mmCIF file of the C-alpha atoms, coordinates in Angstrom:
data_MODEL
# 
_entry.id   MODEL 
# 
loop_
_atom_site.group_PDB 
_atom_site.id 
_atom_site.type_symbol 
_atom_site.label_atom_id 
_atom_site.label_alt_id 
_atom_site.label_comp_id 
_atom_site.label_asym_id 
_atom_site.label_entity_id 
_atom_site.label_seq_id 
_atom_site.pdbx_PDB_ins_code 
_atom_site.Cartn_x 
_atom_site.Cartn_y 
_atom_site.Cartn_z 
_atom_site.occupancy 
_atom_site.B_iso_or_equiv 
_atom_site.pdbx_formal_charge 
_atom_site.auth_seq_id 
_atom_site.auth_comp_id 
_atom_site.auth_asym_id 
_atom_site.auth_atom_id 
_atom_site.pdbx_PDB_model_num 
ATOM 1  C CA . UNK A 1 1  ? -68.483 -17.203 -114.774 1.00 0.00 ? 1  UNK A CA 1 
ATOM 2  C CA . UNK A 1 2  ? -68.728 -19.764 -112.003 1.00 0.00 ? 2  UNK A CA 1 
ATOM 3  C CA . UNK A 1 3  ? -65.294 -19.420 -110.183 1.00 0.00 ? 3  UNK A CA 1 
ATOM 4  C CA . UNK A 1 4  ? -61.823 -17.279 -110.553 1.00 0.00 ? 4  UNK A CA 1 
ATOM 5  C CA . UNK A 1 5  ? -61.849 -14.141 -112.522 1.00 0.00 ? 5  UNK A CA 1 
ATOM 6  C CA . UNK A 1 6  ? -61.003 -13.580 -116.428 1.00 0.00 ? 6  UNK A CA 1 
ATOM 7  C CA . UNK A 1 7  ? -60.979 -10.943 -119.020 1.00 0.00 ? 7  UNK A CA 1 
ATOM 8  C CA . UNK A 1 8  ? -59.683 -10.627 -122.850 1.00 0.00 ? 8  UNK A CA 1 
ATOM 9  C CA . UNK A 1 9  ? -56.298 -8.788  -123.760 1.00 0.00 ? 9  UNK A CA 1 
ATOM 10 C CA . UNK A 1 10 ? -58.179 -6.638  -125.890 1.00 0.00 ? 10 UNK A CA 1 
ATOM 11 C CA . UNK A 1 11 ? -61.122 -5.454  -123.841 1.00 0.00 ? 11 UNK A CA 1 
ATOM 12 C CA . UNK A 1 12 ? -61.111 -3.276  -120.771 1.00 0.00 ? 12 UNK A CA 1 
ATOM 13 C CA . UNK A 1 13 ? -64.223 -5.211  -118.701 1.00 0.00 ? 13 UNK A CA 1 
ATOM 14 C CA . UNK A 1 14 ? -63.675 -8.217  -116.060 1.00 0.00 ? 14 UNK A CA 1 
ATOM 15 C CA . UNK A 1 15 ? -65.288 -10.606 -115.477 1.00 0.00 ? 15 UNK A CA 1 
ATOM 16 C CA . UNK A 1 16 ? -65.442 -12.683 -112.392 1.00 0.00 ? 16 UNK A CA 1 
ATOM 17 C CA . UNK A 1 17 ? -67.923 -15.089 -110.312 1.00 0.00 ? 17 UNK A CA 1 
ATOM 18 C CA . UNK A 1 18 ? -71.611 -14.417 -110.987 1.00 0.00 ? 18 UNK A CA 1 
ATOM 19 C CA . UNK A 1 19 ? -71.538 -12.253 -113.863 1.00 0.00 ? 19 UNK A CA 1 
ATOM 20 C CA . UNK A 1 20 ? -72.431 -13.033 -117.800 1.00 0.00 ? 20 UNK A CA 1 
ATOM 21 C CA . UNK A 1 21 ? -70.744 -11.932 -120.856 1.00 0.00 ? 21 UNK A CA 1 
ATOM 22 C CA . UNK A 1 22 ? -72.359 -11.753 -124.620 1.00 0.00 ? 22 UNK A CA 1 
ATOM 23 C CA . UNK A 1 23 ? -70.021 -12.024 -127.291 1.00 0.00 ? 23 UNK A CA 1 
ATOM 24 C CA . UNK A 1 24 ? -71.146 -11.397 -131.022 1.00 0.00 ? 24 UNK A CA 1 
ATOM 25 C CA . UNK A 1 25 ? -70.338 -13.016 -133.500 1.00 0.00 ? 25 UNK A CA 1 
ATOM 26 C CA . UNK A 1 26 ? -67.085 -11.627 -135.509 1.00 0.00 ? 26 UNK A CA 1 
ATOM 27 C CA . UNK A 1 27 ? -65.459 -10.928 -131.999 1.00 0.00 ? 27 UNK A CA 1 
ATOM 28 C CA . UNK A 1 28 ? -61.351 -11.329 -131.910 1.00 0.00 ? 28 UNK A CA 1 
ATOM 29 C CA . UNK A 1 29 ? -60.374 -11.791 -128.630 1.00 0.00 ? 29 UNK A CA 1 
ATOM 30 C CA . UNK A 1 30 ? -57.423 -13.450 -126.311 1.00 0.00 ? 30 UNK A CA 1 
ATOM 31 C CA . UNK A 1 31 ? -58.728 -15.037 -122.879 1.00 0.00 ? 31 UNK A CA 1 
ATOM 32 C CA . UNK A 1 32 ? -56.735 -14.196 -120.168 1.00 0.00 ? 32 UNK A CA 1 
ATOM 33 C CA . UNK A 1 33 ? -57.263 -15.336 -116.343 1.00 0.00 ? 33 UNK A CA 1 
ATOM 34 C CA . UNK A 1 34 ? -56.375 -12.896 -113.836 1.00 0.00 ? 34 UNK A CA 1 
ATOM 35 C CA . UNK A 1 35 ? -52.595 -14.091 -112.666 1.00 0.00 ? 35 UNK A CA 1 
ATOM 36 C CA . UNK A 1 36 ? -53.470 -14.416 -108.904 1.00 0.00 ? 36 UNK A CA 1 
ATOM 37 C CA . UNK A 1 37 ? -56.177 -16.890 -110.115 1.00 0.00 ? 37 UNK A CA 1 
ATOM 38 C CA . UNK A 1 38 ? -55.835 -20.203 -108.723 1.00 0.00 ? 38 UNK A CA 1 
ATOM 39 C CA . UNK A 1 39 ? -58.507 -21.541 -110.890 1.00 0.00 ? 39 UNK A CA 1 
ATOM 40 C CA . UNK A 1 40 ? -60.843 -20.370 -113.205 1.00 0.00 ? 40 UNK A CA 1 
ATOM 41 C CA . UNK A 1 41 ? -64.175 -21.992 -114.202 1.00 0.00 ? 41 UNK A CA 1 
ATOM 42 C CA . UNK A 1 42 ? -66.834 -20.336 -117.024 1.00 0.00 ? 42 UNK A CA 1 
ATOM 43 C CA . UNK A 1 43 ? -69.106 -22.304 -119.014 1.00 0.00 ? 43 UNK A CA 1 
ATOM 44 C CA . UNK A 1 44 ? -68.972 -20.888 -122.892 1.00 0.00 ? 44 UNK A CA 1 
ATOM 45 C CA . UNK A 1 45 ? -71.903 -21.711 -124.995 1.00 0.00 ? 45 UNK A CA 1 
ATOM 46 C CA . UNK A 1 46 ? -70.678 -21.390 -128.538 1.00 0.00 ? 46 UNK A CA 1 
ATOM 47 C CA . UNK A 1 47 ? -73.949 -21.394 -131.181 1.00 0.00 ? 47 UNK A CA 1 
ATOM 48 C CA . UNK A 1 48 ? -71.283 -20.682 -134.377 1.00 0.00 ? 48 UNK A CA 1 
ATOM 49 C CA . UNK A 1 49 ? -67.817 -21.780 -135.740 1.00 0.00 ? 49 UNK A CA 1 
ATOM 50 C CA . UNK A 1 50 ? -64.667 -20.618 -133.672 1.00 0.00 ? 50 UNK A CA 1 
ATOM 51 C CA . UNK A 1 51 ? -62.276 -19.083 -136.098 1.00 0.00 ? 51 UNK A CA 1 
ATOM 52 C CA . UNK A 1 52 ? -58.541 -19.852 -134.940 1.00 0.00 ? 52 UNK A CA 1 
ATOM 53 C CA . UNK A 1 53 ? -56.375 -16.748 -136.072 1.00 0.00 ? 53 UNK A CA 1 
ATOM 54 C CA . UNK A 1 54 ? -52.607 -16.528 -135.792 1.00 0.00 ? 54 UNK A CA 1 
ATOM 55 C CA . UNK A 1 55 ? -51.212 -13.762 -133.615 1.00 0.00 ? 55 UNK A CA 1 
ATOM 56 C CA . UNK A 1 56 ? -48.606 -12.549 -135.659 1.00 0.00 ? 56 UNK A CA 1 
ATOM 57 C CA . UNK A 1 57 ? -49.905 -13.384 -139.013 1.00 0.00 ? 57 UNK A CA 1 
ATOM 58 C CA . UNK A 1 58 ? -53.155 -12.284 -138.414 1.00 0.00 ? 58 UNK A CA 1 
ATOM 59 C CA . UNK A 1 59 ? -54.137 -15.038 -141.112 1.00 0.00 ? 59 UNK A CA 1 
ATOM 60 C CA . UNK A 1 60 ? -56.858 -17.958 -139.953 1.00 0.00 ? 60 UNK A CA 1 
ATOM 61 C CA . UNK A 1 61 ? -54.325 -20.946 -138.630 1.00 0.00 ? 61 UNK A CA 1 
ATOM 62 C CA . UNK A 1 62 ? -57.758 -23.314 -138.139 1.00 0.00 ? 62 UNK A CA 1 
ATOM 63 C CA . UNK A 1 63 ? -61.294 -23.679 -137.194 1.00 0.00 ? 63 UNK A CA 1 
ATOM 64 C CA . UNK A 1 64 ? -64.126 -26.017 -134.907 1.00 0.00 ? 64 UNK A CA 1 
ATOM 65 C CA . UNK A 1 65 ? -67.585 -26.211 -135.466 1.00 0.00 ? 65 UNK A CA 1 
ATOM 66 C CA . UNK A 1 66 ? -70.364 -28.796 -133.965 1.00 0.00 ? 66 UNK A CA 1 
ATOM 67 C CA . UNK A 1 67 ? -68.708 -30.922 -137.112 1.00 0.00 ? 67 UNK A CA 1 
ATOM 68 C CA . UNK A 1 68 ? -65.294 -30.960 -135.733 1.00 0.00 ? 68 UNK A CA 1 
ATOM 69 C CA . UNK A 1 69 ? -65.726 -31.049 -132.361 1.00 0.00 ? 69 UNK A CA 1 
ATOM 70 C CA . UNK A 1 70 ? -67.788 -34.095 -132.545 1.00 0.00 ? 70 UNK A CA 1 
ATOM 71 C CA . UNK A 1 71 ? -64.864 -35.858 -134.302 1.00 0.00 ? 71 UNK A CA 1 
ATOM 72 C CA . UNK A 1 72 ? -62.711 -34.836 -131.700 1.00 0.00 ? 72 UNK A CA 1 
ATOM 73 C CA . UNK A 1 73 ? -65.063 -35.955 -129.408 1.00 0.00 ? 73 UNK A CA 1 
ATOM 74 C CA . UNK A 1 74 ? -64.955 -39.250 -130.663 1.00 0.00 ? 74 UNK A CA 1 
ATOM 75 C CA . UNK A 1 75 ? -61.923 -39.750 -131.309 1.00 0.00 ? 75 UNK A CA 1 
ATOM 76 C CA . UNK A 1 76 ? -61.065 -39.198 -127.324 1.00 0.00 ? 76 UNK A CA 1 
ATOM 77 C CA . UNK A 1 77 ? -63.485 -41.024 -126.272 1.00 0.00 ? 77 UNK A CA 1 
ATOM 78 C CA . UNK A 1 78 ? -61.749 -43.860 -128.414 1.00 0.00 ? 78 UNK A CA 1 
ATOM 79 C CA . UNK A 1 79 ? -58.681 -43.423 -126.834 1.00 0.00 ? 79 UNK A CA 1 
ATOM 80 C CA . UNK A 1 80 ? -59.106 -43.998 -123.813 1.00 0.00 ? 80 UNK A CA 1 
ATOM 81 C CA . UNK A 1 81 ? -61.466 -46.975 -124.223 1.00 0.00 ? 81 UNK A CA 1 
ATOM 82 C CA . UNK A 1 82 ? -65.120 -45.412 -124.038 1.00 0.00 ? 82 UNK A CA 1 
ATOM 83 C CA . UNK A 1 83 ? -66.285 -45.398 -127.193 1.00 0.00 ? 83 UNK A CA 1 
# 
């Protein structure tokens, strides 16, 4: 965590400026940045697929991997005349 402070719904911890949080792999959470927050700045570093799940299905509504991220990637930088 660079700047701000931010947690998940589901966890009791908090994280803020300096520290370093491990997620494992099969982990559901829901971000959250604290609400007198101005900004909030963390740098993930995702080595797996991200597994979208909806809330009140609980069913999987979507996914990215390296795969899909590059192609949205691309695409972007397509749009707006870089690529």
């Amino acid at each position: 965590t660079l700047k701000g402070g931010w947690g998940y719904k589901e966890h009791d911890w908090h994280a803020s400026a300096g520290t370093y949080v491990f997620e494992p792999p099969g982990e559901t959470h829901t971000l959250i940045v604290d609400e007198d927050c101005e900004e909030m700045v963390a740098m993930f570093h995702v080595t797996g697929a991200l597994i979208y799940v909806d809330e009140a299905s609980g069913e999987v509504s979507g996914f990215d991997d390296v795969f899909t991220k590059l192609e949205k990637a691309k695409e972007w930088y397509k749009e707006c005349g870089l690529g």
